[in-house]
Short mmCIF file of C-alpha atoms and ligand atoms in Angstrom, two decimals:
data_model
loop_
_atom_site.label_atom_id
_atom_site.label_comp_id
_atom_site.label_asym_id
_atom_site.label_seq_id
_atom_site.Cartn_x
_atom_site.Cartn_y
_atom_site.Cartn_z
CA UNK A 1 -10.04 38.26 9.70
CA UNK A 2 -6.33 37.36 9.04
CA UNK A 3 -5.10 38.70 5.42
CA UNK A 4 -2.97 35.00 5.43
CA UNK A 5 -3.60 33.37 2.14
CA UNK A 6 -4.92 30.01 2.86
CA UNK A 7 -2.88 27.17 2.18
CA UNK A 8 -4.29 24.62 0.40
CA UNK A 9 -2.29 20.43 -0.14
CA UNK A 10 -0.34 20.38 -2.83
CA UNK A 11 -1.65 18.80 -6.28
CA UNK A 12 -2.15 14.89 -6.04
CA UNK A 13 -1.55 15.25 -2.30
CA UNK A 14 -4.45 13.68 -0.39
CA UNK A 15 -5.08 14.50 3.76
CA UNK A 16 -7.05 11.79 4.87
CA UNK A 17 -9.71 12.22 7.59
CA UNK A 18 -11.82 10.25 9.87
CA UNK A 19 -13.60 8.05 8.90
CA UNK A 20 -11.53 7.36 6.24
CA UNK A 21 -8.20 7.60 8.07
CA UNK A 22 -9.90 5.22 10.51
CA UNK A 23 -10.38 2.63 7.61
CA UNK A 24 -6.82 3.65 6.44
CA UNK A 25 -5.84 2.22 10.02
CA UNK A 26 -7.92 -1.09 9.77
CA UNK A 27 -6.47 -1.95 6.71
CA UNK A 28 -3.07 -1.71 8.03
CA UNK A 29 -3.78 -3.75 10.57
CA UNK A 30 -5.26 -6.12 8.51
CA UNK A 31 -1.71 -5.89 6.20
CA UNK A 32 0.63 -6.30 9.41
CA UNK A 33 -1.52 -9.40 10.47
CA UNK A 34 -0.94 -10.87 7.29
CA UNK A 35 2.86 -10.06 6.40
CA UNK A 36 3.31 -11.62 9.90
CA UNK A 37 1.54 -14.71 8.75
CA UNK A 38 4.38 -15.28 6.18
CA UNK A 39 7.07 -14.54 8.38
CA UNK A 40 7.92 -10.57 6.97
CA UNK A 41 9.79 -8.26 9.42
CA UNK A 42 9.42 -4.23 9.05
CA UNK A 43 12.56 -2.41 7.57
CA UNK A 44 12.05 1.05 7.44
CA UNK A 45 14.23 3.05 5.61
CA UNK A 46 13.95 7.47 4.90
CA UNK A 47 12.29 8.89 2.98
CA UNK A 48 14.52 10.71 1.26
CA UNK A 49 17.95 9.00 -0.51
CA UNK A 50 20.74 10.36 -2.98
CA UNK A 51 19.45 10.42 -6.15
CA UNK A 52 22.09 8.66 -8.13
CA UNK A 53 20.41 5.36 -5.92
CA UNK A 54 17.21 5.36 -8.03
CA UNK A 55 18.74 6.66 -11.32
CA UNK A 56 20.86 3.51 -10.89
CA UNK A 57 18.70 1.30 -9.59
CA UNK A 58 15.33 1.61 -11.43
CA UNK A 59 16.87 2.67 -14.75
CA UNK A 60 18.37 6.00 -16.23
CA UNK A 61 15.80 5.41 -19.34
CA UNK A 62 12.48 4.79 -17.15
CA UNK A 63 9.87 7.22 -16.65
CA UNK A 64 10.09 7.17 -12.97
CA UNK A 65 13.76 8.70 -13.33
CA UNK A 66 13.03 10.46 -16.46
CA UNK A 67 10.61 12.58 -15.46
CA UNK A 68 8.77 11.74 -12.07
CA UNK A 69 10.99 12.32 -9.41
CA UNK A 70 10.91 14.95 -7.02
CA UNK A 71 14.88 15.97 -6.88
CA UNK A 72 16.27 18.73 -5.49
CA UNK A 73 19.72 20.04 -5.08
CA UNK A 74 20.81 20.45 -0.92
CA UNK A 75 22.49 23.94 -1.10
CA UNK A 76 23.73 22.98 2.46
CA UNK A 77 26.12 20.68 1.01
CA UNK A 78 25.60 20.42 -2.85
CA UNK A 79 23.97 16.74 -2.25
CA UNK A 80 21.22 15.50 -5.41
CA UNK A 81 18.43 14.18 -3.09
CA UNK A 82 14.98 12.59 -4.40
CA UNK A 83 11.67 11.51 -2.39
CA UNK A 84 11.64 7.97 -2.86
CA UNK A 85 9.31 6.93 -5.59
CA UNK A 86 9.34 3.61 -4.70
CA UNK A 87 10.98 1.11 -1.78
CA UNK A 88 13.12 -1.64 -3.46
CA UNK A 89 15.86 0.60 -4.13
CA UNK A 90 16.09 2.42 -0.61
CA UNK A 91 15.75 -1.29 1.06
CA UNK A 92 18.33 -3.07 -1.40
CA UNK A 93 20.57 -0.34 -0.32
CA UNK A 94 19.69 -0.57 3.51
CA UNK A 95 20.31 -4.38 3.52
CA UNK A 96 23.81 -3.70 1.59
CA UNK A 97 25.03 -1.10 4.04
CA UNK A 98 24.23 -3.28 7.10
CA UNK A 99 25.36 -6.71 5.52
CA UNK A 100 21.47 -7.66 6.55
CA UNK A 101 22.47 -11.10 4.03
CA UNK A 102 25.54 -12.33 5.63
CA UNK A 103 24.24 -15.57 7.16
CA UNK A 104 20.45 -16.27 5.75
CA UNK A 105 18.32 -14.41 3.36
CA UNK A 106 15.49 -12.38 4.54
CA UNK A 107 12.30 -11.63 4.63
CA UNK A 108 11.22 -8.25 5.33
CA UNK A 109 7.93 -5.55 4.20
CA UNK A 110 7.91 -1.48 4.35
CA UNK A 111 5.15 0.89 4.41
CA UNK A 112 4.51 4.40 3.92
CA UNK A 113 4.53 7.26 1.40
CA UNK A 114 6.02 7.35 -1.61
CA UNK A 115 6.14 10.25 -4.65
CA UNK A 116 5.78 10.60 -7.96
CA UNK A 117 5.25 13.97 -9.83
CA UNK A 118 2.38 12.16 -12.47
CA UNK A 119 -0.66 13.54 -13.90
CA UNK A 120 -3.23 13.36 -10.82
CA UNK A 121 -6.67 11.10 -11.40
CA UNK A 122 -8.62 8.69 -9.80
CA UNK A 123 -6.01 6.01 -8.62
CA UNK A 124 -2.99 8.33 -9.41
CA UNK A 125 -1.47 10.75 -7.40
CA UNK A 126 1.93 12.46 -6.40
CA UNK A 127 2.38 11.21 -3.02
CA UNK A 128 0.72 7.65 -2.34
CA UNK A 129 1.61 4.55 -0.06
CA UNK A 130 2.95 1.19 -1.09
CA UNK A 131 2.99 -1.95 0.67
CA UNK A 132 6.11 -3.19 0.03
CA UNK A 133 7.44 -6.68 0.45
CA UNK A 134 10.72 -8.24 -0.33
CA UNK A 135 12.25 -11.50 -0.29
CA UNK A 136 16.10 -11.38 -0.42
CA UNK A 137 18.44 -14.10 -0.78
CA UNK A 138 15.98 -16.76 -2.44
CA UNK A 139 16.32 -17.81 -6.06
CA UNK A 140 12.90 -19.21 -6.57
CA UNK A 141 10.36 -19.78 -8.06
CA UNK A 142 9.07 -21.35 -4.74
CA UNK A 143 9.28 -18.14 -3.08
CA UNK A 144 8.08 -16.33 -6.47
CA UNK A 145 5.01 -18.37 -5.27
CA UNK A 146 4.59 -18.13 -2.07
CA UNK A 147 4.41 -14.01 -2.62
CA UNK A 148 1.95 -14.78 -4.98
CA UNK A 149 -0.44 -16.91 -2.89
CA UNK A 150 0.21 -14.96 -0.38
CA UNK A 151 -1.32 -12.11 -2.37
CA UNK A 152 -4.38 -14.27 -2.87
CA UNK A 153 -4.87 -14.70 0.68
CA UNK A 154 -5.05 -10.87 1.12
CA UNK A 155 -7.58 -10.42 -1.33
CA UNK A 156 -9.27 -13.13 -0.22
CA UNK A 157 -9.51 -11.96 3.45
CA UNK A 158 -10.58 -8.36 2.02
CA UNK A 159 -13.20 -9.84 -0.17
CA UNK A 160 -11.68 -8.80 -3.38
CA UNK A 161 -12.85 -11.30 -6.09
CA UNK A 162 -11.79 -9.61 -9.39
CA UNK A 163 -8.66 -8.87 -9.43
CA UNK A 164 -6.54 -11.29 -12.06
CA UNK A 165 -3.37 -12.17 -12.37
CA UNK A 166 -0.81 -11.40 -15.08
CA UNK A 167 2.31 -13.21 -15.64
CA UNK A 168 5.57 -13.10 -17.82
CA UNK A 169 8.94 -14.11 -17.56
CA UNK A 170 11.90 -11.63 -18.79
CA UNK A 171 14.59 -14.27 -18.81
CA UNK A 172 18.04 -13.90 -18.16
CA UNK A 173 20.89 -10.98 -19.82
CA UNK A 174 21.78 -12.67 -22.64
CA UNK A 175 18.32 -13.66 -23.59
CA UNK A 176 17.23 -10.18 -23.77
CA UNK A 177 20.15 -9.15 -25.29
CA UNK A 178 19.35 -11.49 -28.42
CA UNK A 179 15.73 -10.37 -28.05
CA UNK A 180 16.26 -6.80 -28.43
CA UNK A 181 18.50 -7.13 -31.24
CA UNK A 182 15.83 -8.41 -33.04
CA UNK A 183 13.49 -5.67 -31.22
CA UNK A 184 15.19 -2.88 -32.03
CA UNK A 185 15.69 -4.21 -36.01
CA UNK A 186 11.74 -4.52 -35.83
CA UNK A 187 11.54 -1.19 -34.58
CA UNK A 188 13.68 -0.17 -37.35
CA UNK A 189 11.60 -1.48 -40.31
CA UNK A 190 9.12 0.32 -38.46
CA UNK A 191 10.46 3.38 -37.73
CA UNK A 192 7.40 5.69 -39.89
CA UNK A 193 5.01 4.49 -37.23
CA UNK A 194 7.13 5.44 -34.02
CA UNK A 195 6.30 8.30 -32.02
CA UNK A 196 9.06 10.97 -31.15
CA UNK A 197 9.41 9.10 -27.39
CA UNK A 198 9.82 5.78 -29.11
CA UNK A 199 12.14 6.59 -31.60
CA UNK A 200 14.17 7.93 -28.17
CA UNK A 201 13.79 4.98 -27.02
CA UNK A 202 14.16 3.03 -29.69
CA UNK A 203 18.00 2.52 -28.85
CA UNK A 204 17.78 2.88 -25.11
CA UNK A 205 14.76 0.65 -23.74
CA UNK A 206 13.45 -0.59 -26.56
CA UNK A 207 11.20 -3.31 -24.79
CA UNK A 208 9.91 -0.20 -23.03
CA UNK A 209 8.62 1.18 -26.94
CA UNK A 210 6.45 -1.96 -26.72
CA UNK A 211 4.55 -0.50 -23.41
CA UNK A 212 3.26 2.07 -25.84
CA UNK A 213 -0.70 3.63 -25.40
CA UNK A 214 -0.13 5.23 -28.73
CA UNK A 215 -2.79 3.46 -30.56
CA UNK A 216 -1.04 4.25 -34.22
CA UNK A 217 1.59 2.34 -32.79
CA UNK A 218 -0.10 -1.03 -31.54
CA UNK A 219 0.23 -3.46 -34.64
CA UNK A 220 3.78 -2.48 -34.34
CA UNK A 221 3.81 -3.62 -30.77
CA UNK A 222 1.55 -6.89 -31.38
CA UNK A 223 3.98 -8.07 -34.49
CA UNK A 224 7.07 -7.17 -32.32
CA UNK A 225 9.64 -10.09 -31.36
CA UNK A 226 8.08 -11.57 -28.20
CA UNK A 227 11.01 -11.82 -25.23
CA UNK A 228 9.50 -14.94 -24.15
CA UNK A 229 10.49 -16.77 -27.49
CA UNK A 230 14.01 -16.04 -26.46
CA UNK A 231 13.98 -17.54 -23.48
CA UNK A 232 16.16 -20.86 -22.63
CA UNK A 233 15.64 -23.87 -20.91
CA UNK A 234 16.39 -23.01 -17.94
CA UNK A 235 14.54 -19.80 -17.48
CA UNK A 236 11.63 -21.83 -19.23
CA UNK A 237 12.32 -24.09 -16.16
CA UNK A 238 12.17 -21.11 -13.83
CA UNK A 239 8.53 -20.06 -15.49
CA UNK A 240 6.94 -23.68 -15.25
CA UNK A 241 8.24 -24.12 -11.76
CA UNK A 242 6.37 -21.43 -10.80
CA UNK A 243 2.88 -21.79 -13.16
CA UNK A 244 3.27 -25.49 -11.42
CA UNK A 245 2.77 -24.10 -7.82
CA UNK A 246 0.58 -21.56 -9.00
CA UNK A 247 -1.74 -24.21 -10.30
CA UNK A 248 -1.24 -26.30 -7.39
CA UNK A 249 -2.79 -23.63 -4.99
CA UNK A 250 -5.42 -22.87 -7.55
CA UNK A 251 -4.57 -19.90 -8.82
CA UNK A 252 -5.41 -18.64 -12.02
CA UNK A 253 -3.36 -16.68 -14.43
CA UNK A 254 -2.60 -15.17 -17.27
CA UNK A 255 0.80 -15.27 -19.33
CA UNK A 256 0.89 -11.38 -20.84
CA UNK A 257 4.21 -11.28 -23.23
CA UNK A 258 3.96 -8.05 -23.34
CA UNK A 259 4.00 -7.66 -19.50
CA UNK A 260 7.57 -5.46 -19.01
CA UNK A 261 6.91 -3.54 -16.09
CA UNK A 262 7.71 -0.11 -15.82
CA UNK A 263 11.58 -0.34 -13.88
CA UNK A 264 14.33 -1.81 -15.39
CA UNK A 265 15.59 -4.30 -12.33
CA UNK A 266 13.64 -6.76 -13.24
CA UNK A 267 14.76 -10.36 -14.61
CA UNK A 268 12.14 -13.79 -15.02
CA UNK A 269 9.33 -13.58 -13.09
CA UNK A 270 7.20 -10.14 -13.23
CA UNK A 271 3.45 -10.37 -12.30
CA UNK A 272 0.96 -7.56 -11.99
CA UNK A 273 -2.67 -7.80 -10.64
CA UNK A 274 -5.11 -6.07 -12.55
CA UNK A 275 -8.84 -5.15 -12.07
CA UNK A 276 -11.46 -3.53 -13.99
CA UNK A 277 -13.11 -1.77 -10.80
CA UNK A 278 -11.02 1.55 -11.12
CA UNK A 279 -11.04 2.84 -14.24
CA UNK A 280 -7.88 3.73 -16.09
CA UNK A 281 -5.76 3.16 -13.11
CA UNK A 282 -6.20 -0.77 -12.57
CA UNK A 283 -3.14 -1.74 -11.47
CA UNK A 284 -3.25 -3.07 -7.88
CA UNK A 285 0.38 -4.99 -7.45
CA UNK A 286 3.26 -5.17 -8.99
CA UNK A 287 6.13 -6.72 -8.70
CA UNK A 288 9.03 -9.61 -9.88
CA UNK A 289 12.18 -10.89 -9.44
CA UNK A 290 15.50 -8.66 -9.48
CA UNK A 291 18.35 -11.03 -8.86
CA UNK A 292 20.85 -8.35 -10.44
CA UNK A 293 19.76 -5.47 -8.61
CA UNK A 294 21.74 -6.31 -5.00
CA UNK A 295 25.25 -6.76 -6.89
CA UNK A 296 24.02 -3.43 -9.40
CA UNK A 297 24.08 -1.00 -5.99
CA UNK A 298 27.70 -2.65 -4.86
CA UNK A 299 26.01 -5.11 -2.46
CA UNK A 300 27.66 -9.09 -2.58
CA UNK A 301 25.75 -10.96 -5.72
CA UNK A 302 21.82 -12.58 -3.92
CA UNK A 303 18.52 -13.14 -5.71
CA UNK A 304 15.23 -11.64 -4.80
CA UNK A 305 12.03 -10.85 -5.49
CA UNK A 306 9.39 -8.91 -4.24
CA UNK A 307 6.02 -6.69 -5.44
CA UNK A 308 4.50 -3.47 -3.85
CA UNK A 309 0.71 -2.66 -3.42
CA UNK A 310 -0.51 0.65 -4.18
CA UNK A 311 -2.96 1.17 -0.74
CA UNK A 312 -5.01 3.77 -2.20
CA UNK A 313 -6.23 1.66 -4.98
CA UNK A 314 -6.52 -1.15 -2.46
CA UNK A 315 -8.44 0.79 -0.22
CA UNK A 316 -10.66 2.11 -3.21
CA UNK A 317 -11.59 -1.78 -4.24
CA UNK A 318 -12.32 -1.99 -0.31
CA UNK A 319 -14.69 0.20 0.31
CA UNK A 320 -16.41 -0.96 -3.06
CA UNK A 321 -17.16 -3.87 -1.64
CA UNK A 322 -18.59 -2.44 1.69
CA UNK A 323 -17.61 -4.92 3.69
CA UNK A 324 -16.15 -2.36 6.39
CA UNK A 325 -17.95 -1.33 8.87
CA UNK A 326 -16.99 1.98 10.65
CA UNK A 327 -16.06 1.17 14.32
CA UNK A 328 -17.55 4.43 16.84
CA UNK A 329 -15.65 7.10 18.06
CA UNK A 330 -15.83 5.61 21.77
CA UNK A 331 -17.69 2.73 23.49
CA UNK A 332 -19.27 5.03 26.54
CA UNK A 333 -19.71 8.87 25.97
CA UNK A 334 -19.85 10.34 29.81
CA UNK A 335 -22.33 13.22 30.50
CA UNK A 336 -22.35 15.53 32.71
CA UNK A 337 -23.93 18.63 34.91
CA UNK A 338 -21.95 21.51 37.22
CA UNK A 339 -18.47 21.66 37.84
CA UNK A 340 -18.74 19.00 41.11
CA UNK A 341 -20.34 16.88 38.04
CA UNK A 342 -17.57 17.31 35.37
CA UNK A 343 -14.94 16.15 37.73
CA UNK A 344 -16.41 13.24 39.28
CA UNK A 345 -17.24 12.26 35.52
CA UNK A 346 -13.41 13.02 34.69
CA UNK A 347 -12.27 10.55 37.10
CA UNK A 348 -14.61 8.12 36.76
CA UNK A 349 -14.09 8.10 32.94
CA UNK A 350 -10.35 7.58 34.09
CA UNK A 351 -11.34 4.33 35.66
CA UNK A 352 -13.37 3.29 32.94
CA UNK A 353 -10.27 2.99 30.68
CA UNK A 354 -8.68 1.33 33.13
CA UNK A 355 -10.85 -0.90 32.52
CA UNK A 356 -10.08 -1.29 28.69
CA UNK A 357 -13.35 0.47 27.54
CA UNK A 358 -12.92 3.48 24.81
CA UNK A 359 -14.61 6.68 26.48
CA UNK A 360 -15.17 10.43 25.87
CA UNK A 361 -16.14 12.83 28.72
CA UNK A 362 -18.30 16.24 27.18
CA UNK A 363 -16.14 18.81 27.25
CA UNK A 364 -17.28 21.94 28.09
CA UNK A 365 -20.71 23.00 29.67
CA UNK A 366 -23.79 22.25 27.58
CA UNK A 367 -27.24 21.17 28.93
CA UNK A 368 -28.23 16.85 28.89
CA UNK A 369 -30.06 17.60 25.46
CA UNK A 370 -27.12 18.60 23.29
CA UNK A 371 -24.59 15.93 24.85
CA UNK A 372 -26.99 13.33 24.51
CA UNK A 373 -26.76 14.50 20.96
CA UNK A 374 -23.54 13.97 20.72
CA UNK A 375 -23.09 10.72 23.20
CA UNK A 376 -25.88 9.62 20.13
CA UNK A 377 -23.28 11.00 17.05
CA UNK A 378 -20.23 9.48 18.69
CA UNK A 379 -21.80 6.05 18.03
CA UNK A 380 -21.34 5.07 21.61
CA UNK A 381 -23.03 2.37 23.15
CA UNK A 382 -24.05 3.87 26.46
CA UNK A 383 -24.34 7.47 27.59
CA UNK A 384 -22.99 7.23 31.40
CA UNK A 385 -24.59 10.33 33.52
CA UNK A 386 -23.34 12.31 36.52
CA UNK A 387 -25.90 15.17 37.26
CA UNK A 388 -26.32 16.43 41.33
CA UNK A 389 -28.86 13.16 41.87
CA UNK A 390 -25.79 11.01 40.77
CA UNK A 391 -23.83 12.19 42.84
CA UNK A 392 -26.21 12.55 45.68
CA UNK A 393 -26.76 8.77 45.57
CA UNK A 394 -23.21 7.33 44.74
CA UNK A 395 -24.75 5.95 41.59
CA UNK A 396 -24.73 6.59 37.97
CA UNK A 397 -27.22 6.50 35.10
CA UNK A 398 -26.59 4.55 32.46
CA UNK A 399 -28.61 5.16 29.18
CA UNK A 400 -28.09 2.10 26.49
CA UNK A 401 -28.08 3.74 23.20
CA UNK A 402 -27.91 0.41 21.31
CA UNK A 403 -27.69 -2.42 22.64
CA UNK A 404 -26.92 -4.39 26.02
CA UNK A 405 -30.16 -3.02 28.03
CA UNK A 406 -31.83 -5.40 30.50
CA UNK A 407 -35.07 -6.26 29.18
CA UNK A 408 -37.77 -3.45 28.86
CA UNK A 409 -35.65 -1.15 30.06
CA UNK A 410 -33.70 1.96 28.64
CA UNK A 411 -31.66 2.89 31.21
CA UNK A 412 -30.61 1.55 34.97
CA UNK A 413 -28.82 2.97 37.49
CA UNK A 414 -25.10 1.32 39.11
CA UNK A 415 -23.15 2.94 41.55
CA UNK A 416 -20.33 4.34 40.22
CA UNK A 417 -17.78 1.55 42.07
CA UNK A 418 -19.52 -0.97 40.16
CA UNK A 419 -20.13 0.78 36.79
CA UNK A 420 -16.45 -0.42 35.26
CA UNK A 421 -17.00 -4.16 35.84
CA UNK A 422 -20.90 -3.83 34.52
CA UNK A 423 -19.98 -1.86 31.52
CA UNK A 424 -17.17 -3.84 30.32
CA UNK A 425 -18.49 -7.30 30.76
CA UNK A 426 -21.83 -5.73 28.09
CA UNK A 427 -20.68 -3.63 26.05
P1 HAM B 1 5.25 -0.13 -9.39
O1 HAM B 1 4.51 -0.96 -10.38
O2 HAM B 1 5.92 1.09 -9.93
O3 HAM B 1 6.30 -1.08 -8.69
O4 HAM B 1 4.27 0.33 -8.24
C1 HAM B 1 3.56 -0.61 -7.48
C2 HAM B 1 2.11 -0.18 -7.29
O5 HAM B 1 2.03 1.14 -6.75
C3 HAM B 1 1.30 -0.09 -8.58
O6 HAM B 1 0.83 -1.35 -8.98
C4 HAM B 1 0.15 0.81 -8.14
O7 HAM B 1 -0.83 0.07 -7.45
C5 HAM B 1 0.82 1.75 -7.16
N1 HAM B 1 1.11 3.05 -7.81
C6 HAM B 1 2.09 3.33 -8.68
N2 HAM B 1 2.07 4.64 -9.03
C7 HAM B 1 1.04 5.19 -8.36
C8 HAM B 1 0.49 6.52 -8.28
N3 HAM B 1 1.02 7.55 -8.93
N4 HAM B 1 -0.59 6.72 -7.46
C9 HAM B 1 -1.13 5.69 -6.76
N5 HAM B 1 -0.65 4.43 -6.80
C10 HAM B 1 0.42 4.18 -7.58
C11 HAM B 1 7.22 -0.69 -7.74
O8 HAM B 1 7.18 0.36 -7.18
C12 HAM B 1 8.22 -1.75 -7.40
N6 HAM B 1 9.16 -1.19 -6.41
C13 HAM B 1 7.54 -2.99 -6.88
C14 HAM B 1 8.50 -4.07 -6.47
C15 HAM B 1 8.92 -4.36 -5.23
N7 HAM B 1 9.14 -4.89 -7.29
C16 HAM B 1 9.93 -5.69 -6.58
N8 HAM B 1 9.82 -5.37 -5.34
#
């Protein structure tokens, strides 16, 4: 025995195995079929980015930035660097540095990991995976829609029925400029109620303050200065062009005025997608407009909007509804007997695939009894064999496991130049 310590994932850090990771895969699949039903083109960007980017683009006074990112100093060069927790900024800055807006706005979807140092529970954890999608260049609120049906269909094709839609609209600058004046003088009269963040706060986000679990502090929140009675006409116009093509693709929703979201790029539109199927974490999507944030990071003024999908929670409500159904290791699981066996199984296994089937030759020695086992465990559909009368007569024995057997009958025998054609026109 090795005196190593064993290393165990860090906290909130999830390795996912088969089958899971093979359900991980479908559902990506799935994602990619339907991002390229709407047109959305992959930008990847890395994982790691300077960490002035986020600070400036999600918000010095956010939680994210406050306290959840994983920064580090690079002694190699004195560089702040952070793990992205989250895409918009890293892609806003991509599209900037490569001019990706110069003759049309864009469509385009990341991903992967990102991280977060929160509390780990169910739904929460340090490193997770977004789907993120972004629409840049389009001021809306037909697009707002379209990511918002679009959203709909995915559900829809997963067989998610309860997942609801919130809405809100944050206006323009100046409208929540006048709205947090009046916030931050309700705070104010309310100041004996606050909480030591809020009262931090109070000055610096205050529509943040109004986000608040405290419970001591939630008639303060509900009398608070709504942001949506400060908005003007033509944000109001924004809001009902969009709750018009919301309604006319029958979708229902729900205005929440206290809906702020948790960065602070965000102007009109903001939606989130909520469900009561995962406990405390039941946040699916979320996502809104930013039409400030390109100009913010240096980039030429464009509008966009966009919303990530946390794929751990999606995946959770997925397998919920059972609707998945594990696909086997391999389609044909080859058995074998002596060395002259093996090979012959090797090669013909080779030809097999050529064929398109999925296949797995026993490896190793072991006698018929414990690789049927496993040709049974592997979920295959046939169990091919090449034992000394195989190869004595050219042909091989194929044992149906499942399904596909002619009538009667377990198990036939093919010679081995006909086996591809016969397997993959059953199986
Ligand atoms: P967000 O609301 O911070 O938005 O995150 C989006 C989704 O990621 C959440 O709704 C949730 O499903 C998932 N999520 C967040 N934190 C965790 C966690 N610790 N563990 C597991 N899942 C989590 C954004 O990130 C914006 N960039 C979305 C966006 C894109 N807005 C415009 N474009």
């Amino acid at each position: 025995m090795s005196d190593f310590k064993k290393v165990r994932a860090l906290t909130g850090m999830k390795d996912a195995l088969p089958p899971e990771s093979v359900q991980w895969e479908a559902l990506e699949a799935i994602v990619r079929d339907w991002l390229a039903a709407y047109g959305y083109q992959n930008l990847r960007t890395p994982v790691l980015e300077h960490t002035r980017l986020f600070a400036r683009g999600i918000g010095e006074v956010t939680d994210i930035v406050e306290k959840e990112m994983y920064s580090f100093v690079d002694p190699l060069n004195d560089e702040r660097l952070t793990l992205r927790p989250e895409f918009t900024a890293g892609m806003v800055r991509a599209v900037i540095e490569h001019n990706v807006l110069y003759d049309r706005p864009r469509r385009v979807y990341a991903l992967g990991p990102v991280f977060r140092h929160e509390r780990p529970q169910r739904g929460r954890y340090r490193q997770f995976h977004q789907i993120d999608v972004e629409a840049l260049g389009f001021p809306g609120p037909d697009v707002d829609a379209e990511l918002i049906v679009m959203l709909s269909r995915l559900w829809r094709r997963l067989g998610l029925d309860d997942i609801r839609l919130e809405i809100n609209s944050l206006g323009q600058a100046a409208e929540r400029a006048a709205h947090r004046a009046a916030l931050i003088e309700h705070l104010q009269r309310h100041v004996d109620v606050l909480d030591d963040e809020a009262r931090r706060r109070m000055h610096s986000n205050p529509l943040r303050v109004l986000d608040t679990k405290n419970p001591a502090m939630q008639d303060m929140a509900n009398s608070a200065p709504r942001l949506f009675d400060f908005l003007g006409e033509e944000s109001l116009a924004h809001y009902r062009g969009l709750c018009a093509r919301l309604e006319d693709a029958g979708i229902t929703y729900t205005l929440n005025p206290r809906l702020v979201r948790g960065l602070d790029y965000y102007n009109l539109t903001v939606f989130e997608w909520v469900t009561d199927r995962l406990g405390a974490q039941g946040t699916v999507c979320g996502g809104g407009r930013y039409d400030g944030l390109i100009e913010l990071l240096g980039g030429k003024p464009a509008p966009a909007v966009g919303f990530a999908i946390g794929m751990e929670r999606l995946l959770d409500l997925w397998s919920q509804k059972d609707q998945y159904a594990h696909p086997a290791e391999c389609q044909v699981y080859v058995a074998h007997q002596g060395e002259d066996g093996q090979r012959r199984a090797a090669s013909l296994a080779e030809a097999l695939r050529d064929a398109g089937l999925r296949v797995l030759v026993h490896a190793g020695s072991t006698g018929f009894k414990s690789q049927f086992r496993r040709a049974d465990a592997s979920g295959a559909a046939v169990a091919v064999v090449v034992g000394g009368d195989e190869l004595a007569s050219g042909r091989a024995t194929v044992k149906w496991l499942r399904r596909g057997a002619p009538e009667g009958e377990q198990q036939e025998s093919i010679p081995f130049d006909r086996l591809a054609e016969e397997l993959q026109s059953r199986i």
